[in-house]
Short mmCIF file of N, CA and C and ligand atoms in Angstrom, two decimals:
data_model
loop_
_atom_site.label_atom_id
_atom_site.label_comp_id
_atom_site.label_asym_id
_atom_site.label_seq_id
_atom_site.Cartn_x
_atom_site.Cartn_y
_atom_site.Cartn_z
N UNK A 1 216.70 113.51 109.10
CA UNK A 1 216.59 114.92 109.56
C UNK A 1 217.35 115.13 110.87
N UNK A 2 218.06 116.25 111.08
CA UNK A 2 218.81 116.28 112.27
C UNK A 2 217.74 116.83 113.22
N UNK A 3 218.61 117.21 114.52
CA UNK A 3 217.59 117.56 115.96
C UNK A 3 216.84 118.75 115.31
N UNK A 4 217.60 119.65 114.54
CA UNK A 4 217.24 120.91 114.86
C UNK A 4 215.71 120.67 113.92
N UNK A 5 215.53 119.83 113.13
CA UNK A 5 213.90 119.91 112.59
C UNK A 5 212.81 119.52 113.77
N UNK A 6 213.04 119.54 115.06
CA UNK A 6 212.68 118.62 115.92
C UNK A 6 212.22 119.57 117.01
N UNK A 7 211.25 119.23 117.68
CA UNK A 7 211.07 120.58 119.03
C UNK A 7 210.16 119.65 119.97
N UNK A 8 210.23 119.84 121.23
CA UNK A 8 209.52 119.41 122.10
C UNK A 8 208.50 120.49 122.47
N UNK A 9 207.18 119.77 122.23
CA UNK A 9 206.08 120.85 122.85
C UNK A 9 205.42 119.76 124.27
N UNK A 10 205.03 120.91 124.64
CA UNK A 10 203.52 120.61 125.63
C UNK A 10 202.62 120.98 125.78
N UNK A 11 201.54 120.12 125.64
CA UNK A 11 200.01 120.57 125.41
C UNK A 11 198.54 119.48 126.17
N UNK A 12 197.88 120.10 126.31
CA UNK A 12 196.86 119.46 127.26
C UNK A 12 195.77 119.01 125.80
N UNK A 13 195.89 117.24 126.02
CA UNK A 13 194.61 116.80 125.38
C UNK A 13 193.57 116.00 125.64
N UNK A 14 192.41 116.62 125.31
CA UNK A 14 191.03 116.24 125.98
C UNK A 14 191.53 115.75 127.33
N UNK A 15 192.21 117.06 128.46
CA UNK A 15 192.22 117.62 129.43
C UNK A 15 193.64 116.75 130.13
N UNK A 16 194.04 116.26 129.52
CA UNK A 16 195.47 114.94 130.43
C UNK A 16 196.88 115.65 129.60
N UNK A 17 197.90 116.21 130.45
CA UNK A 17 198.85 117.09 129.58
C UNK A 17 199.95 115.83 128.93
N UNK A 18 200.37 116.15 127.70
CA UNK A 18 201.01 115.62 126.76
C UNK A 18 202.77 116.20 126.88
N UNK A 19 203.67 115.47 126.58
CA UNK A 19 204.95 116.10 126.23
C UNK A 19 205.65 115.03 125.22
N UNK A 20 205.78 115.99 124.09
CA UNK A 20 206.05 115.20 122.93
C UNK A 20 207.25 116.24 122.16
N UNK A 21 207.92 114.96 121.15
CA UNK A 21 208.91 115.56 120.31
C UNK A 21 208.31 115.35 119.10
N UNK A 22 208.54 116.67 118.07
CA UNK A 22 208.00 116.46 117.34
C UNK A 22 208.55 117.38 115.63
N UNK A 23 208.43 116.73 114.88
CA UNK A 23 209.00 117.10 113.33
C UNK A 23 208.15 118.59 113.28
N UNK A 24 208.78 119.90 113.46
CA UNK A 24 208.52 121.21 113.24
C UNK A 24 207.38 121.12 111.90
N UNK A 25 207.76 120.40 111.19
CA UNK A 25 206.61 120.62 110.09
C UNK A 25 205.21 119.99 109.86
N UNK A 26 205.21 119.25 111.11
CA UNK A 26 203.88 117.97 111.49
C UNK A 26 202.81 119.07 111.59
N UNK A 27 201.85 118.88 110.80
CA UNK A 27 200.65 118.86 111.05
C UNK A 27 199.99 118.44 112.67
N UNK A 28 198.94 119.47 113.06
CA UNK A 28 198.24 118.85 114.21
C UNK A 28 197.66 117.70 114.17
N UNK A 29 196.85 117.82 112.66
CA UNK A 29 196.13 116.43 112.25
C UNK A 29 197.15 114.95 112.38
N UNK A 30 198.42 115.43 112.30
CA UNK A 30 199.38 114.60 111.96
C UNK A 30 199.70 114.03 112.83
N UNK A 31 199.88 115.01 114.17
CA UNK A 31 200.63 114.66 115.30
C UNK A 31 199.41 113.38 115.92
N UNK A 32 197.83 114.20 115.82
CA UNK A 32 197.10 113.80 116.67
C UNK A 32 196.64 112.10 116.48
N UNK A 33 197.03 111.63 114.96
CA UNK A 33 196.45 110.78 114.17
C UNK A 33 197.81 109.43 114.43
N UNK A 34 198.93 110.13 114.40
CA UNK A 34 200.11 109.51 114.07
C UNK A 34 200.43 109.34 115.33
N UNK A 35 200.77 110.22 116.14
CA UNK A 35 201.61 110.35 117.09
C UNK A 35 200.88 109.39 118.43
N UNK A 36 199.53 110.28 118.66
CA UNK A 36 198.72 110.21 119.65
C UNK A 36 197.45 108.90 119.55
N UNK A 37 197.10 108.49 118.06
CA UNK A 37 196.65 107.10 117.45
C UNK A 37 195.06 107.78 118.37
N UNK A 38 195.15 109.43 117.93
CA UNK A 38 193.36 109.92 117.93
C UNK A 38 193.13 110.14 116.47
N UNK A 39 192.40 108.78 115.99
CA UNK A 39 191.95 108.83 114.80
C UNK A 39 190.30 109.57 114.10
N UNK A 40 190.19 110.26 115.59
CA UNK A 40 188.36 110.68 115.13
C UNK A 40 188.42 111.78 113.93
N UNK A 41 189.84 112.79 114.23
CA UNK A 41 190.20 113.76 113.19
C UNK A 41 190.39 113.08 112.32
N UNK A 42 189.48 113.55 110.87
CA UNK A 42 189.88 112.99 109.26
C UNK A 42 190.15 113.89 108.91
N UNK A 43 191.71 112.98 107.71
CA UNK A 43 192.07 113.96 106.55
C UNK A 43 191.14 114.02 105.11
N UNK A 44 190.43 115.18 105.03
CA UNK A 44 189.54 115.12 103.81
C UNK A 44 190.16 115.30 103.07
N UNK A 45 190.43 117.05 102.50
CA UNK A 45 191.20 117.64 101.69
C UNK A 45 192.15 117.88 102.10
N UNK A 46 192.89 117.72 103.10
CA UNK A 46 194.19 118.17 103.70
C UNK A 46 194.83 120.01 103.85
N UNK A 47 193.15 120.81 103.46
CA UNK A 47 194.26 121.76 102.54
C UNK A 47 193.01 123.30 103.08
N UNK A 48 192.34 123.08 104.35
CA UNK A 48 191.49 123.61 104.90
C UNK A 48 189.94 123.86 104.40
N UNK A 49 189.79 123.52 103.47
CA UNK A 49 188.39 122.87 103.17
C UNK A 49 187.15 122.63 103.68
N UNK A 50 187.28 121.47 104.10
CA UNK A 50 186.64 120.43 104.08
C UNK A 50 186.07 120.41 105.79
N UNK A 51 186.74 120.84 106.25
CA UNK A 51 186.68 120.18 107.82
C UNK A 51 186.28 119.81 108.73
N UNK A 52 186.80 118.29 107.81
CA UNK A 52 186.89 117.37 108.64
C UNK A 52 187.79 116.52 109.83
N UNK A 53 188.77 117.71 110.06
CA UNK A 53 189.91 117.30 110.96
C UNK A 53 189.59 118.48 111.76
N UNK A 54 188.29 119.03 111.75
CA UNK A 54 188.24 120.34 112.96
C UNK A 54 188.32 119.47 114.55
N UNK A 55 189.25 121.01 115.42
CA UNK A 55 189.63 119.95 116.78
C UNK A 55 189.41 121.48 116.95
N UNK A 56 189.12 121.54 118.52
CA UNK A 56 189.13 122.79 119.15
C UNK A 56 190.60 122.76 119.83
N UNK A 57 191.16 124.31 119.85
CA UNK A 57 192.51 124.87 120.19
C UNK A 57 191.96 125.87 121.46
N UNK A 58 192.06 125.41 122.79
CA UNK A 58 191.52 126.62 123.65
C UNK A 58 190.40 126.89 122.99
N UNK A 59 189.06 126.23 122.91
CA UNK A 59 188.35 126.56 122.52
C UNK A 59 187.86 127.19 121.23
N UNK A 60 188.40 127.49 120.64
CA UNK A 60 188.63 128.21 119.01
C UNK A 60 188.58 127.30 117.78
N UNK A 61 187.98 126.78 117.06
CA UNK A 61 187.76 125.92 116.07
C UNK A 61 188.78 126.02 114.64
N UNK A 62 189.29 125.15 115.14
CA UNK A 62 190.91 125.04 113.92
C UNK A 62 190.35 124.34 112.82
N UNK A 63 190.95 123.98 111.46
CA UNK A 63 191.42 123.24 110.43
C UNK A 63 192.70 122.26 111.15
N UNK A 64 192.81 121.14 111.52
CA UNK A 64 193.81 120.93 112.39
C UNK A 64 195.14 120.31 110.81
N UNK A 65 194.52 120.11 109.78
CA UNK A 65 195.57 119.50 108.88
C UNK A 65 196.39 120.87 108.31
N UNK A 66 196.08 122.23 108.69
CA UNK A 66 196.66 123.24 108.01
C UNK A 66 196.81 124.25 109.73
N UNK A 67 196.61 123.26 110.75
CA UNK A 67 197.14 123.82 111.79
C UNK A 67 198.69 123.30 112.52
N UNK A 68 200.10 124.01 112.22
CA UNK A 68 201.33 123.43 112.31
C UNK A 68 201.26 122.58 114.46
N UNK A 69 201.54 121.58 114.48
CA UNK A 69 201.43 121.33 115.44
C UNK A 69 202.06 122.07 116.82
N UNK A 70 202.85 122.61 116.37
CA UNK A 70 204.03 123.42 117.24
C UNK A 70 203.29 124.48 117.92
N UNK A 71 202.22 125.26 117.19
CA UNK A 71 201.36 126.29 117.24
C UNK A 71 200.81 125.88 118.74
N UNK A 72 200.57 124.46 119.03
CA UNK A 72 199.73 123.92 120.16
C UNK A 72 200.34 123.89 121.43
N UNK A 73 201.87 124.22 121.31
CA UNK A 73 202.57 123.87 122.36
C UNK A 73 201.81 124.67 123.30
N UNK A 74 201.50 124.82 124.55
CA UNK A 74 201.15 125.36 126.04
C UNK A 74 199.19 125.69 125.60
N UNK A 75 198.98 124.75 124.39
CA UNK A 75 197.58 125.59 124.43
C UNK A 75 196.63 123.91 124.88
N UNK A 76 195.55 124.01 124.91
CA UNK A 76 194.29 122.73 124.99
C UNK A 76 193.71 122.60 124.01
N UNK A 77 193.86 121.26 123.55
CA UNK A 77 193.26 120.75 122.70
C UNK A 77 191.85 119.95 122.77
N UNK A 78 191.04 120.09 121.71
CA UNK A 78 189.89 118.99 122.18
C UNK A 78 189.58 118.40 121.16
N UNK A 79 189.39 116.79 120.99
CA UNK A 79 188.92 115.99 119.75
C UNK A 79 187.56 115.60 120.15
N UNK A 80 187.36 114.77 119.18
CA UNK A 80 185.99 114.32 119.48
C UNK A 80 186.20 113.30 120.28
N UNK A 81 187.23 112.57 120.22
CA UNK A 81 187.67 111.43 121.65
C UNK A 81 187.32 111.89 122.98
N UNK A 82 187.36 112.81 123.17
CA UNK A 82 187.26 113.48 124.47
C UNK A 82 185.80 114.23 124.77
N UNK A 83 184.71 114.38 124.05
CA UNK A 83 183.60 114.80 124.10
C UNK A 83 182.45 113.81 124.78
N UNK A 84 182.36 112.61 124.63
CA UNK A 84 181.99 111.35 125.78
C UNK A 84 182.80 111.44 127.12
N UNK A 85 181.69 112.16 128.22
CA UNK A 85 182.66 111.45 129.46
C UNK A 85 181.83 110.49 130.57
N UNK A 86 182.94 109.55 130.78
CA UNK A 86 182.12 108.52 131.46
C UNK A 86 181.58 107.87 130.89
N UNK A 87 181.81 107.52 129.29
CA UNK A 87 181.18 106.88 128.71
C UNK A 87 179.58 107.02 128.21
N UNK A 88 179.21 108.55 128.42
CA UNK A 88 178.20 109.25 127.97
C UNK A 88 178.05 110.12 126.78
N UNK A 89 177.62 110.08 125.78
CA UNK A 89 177.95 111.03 124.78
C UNK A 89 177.47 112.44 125.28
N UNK A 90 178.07 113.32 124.76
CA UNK A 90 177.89 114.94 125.05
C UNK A 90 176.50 115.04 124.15
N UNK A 91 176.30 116.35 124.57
CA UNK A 91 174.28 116.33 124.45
C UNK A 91 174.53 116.95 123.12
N UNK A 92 175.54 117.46 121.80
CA UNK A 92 175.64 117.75 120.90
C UNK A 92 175.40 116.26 120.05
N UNK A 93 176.73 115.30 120.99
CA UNK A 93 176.54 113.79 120.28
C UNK A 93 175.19 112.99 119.98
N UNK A 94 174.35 113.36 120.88
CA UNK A 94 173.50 112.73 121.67
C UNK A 94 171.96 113.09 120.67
N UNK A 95 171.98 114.20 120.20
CA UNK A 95 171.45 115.22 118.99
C UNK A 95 171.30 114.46 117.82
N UNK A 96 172.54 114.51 117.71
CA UNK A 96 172.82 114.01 116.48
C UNK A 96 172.89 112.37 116.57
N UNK A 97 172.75 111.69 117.52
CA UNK A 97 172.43 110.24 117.06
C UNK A 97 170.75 110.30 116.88
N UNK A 98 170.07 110.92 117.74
CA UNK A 98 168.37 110.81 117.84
C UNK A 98 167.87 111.47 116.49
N UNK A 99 168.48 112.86 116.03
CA UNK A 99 168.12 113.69 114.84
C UNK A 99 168.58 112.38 113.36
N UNK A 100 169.53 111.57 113.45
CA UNK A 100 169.97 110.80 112.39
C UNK A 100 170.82 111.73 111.79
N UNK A 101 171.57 112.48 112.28
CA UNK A 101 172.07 113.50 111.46
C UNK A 101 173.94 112.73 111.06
N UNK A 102 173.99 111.15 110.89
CA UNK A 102 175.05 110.37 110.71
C UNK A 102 174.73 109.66 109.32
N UNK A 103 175.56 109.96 108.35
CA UNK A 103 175.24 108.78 107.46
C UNK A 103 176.54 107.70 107.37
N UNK A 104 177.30 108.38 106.19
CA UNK A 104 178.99 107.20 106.68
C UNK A 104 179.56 107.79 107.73
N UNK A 105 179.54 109.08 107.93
CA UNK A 105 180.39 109.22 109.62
C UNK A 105 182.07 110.14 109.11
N UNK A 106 181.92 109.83 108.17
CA UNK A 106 183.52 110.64 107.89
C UNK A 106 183.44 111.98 108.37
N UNK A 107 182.89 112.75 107.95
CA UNK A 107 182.34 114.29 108.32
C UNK A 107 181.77 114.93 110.06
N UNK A 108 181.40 113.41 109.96
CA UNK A 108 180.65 113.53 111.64
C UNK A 108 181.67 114.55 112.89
N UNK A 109 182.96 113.65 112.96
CA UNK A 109 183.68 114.31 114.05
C UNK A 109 184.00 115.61 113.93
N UNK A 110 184.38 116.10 112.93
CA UNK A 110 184.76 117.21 112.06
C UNK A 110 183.44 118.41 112.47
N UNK A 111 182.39 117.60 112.00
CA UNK A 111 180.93 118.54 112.15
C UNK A 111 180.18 118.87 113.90
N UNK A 112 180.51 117.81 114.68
CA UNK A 112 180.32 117.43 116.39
C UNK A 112 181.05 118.53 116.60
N UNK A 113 182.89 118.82 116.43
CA UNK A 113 183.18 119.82 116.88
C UNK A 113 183.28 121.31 116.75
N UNK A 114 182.55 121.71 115.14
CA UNK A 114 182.31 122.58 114.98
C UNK A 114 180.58 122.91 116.08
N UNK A 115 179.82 121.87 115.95
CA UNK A 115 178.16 122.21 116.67
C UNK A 115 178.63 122.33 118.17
N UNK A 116 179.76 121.42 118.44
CA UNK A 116 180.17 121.85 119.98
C UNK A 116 180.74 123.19 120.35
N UNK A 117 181.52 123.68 119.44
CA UNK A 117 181.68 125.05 119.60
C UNK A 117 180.83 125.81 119.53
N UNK A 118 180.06 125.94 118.72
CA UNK A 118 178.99 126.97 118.25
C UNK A 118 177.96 126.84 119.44
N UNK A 119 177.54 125.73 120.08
CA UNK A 119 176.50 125.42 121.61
C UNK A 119 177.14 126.16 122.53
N UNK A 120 178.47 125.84 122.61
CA UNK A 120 179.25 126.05 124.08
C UNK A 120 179.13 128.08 123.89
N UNK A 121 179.11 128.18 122.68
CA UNK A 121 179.29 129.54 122.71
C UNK A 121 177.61 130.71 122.84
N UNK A 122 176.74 129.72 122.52
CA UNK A 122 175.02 130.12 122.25
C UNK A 122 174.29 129.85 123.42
N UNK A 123 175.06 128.76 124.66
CA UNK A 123 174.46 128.18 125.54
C UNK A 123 173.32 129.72 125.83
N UNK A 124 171.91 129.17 125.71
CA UNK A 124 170.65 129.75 126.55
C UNK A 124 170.08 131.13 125.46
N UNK A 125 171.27 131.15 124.42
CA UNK A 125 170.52 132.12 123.59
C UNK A 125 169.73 131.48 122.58
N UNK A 126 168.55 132.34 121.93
CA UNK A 126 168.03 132.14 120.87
C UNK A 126 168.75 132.03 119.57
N UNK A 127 168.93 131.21 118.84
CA UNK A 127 170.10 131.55 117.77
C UNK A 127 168.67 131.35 116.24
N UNK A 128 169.49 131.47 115.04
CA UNK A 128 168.66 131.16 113.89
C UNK A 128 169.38 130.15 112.91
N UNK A 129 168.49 129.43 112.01
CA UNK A 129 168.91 128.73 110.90
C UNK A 129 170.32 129.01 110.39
N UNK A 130 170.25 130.29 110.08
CA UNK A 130 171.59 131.03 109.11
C UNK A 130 172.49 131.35 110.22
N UNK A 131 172.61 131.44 111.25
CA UNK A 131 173.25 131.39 112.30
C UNK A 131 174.25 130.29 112.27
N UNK A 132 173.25 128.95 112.37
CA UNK A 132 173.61 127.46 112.51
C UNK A 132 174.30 127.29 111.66
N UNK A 133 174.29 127.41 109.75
CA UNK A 133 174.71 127.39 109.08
C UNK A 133 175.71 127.73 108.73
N UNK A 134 175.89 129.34 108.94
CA UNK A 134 177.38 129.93 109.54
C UNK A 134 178.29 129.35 110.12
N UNK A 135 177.96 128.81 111.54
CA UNK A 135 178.85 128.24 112.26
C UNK A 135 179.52 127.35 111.76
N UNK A 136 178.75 126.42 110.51
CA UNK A 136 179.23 125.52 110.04
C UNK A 136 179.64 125.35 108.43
N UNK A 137 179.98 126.80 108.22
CA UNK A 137 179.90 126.51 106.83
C UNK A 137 181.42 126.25 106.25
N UNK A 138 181.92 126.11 107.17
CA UNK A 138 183.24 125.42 107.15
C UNK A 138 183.68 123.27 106.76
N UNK A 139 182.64 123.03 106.92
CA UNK A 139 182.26 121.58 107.27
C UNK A 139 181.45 121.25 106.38
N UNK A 140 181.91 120.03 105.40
CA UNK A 140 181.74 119.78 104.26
C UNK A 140 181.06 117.96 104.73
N UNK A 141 179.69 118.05 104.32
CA UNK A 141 179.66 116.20 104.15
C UNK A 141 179.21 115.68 102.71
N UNK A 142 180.08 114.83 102.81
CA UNK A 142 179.64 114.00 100.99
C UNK A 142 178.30 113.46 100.79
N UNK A 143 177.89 113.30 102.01
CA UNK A 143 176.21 112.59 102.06
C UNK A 143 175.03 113.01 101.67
N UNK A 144 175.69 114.81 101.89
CA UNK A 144 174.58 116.08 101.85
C UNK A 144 173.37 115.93 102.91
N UNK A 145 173.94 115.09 103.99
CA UNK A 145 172.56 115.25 105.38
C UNK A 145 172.45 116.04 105.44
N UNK A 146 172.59 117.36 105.33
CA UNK A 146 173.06 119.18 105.75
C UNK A 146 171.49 119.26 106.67
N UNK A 147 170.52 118.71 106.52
CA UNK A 147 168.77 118.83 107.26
C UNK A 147 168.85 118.13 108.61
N UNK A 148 169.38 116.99 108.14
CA UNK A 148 169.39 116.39 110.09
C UNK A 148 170.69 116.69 111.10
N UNK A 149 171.36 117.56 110.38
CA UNK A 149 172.49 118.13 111.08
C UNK A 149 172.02 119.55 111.75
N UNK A 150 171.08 120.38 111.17
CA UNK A 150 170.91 121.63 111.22
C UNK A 150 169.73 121.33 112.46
N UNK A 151 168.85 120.37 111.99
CA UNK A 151 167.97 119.66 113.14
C UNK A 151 169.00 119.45 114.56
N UNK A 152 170.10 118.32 114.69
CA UNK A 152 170.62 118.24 115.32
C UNK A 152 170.98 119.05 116.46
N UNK A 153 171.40 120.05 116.09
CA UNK A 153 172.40 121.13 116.51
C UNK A 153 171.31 122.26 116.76
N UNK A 154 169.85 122.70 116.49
CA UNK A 154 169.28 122.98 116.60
C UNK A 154 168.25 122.58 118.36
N UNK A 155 168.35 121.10 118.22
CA UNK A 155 167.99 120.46 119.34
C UNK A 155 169.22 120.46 120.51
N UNK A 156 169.89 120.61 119.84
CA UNK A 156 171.19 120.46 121.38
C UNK A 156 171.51 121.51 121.91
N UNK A 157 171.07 122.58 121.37
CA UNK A 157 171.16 123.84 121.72
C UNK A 157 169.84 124.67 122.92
N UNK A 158 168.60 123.96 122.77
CA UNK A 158 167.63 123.89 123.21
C UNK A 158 168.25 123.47 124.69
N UNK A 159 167.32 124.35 125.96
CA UNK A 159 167.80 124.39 127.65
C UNK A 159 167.07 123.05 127.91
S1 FES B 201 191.13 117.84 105.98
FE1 FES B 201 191.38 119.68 107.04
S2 FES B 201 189.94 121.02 106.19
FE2 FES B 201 189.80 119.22 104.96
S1 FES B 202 177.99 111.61 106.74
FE1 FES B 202 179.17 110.96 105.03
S2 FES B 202 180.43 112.68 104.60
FE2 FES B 202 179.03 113.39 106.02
#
């Protein structure tokens, strides 16, 4: 492929800024997995589904395998790599290890950053079941925990 398939972006991930070259047609999932060797994003269905490659964009909850990476240039990204700081899990993580809301884990990161969005956005309100559900009805697990997740995220949301 010549230059011109090629573009340099810059983008801030889990908060340390990035400058990368990159194939115009890369996937975020692609860049982040391939490029950057942040493997917490999974490819489920590849095809917006499933999501399990959800990453927050400036805060906003993407499909990152049907999000073009280029899209990211000057914006912030967040994986689940970056949700432990100091080697502490975030009180969404933290939920969901005590609730058991983990079985194989494929779905997990995917599901952490959808409940992290949906907290960061509810912080101190009362929310409901179908609320919770909403937020996540984007996020698919093969395990069918769907009870200790809703628990989870239910408790992490709690002041
Ligand atoms: S892998 Fe992206 S939504 Fe399924
Ligand atoms: S825990 Fe296995 S897919 Fe959700």
């Amino acid at each position: 492929m010549t230059d011109q398939g090629f573009r340099e972006i810059i983008f801030s991930i889990n908060g340390k800024q990035r400058t990368l070259y990159i194939d115009i047609r890369s996937s975020l999932l692609e860049v982040l997995r391939n490029e950057l060797g942040l493997t917490g994003a999974k490819e489920g269905c590849g095809v917006g589904e499933c999501g399990a490659c959800s990453v927050l964009v400036d805060d906003v909850l993407v499909d990152s395998c049907i999000y073009l990476a280029i899209w990211a240039d000057g914006k912030a990204i967040r994986t689940i790599e970056g949700e432990a700081k100091k080697g502490k899990l975030s009180k969404v993580q933290q939920s969901y290890v005590k609730e058991g809301a983990v079985q194989c884990g494929f779905c997990t990161p995917g599901f952490i950053m959808a409940s992290t969005s949906f907290t960061e956005k509810n912080k101190g309100e009362s929310v409901t079941e179908d609320e919770i559900r909403k937020a996540h009805a984007g996020n698919l697990c093969r395990c069918t925990g769907y009870q200790n997740i809703l628990k989870a995220v239910e408790k992490s949301i709690e002041p």
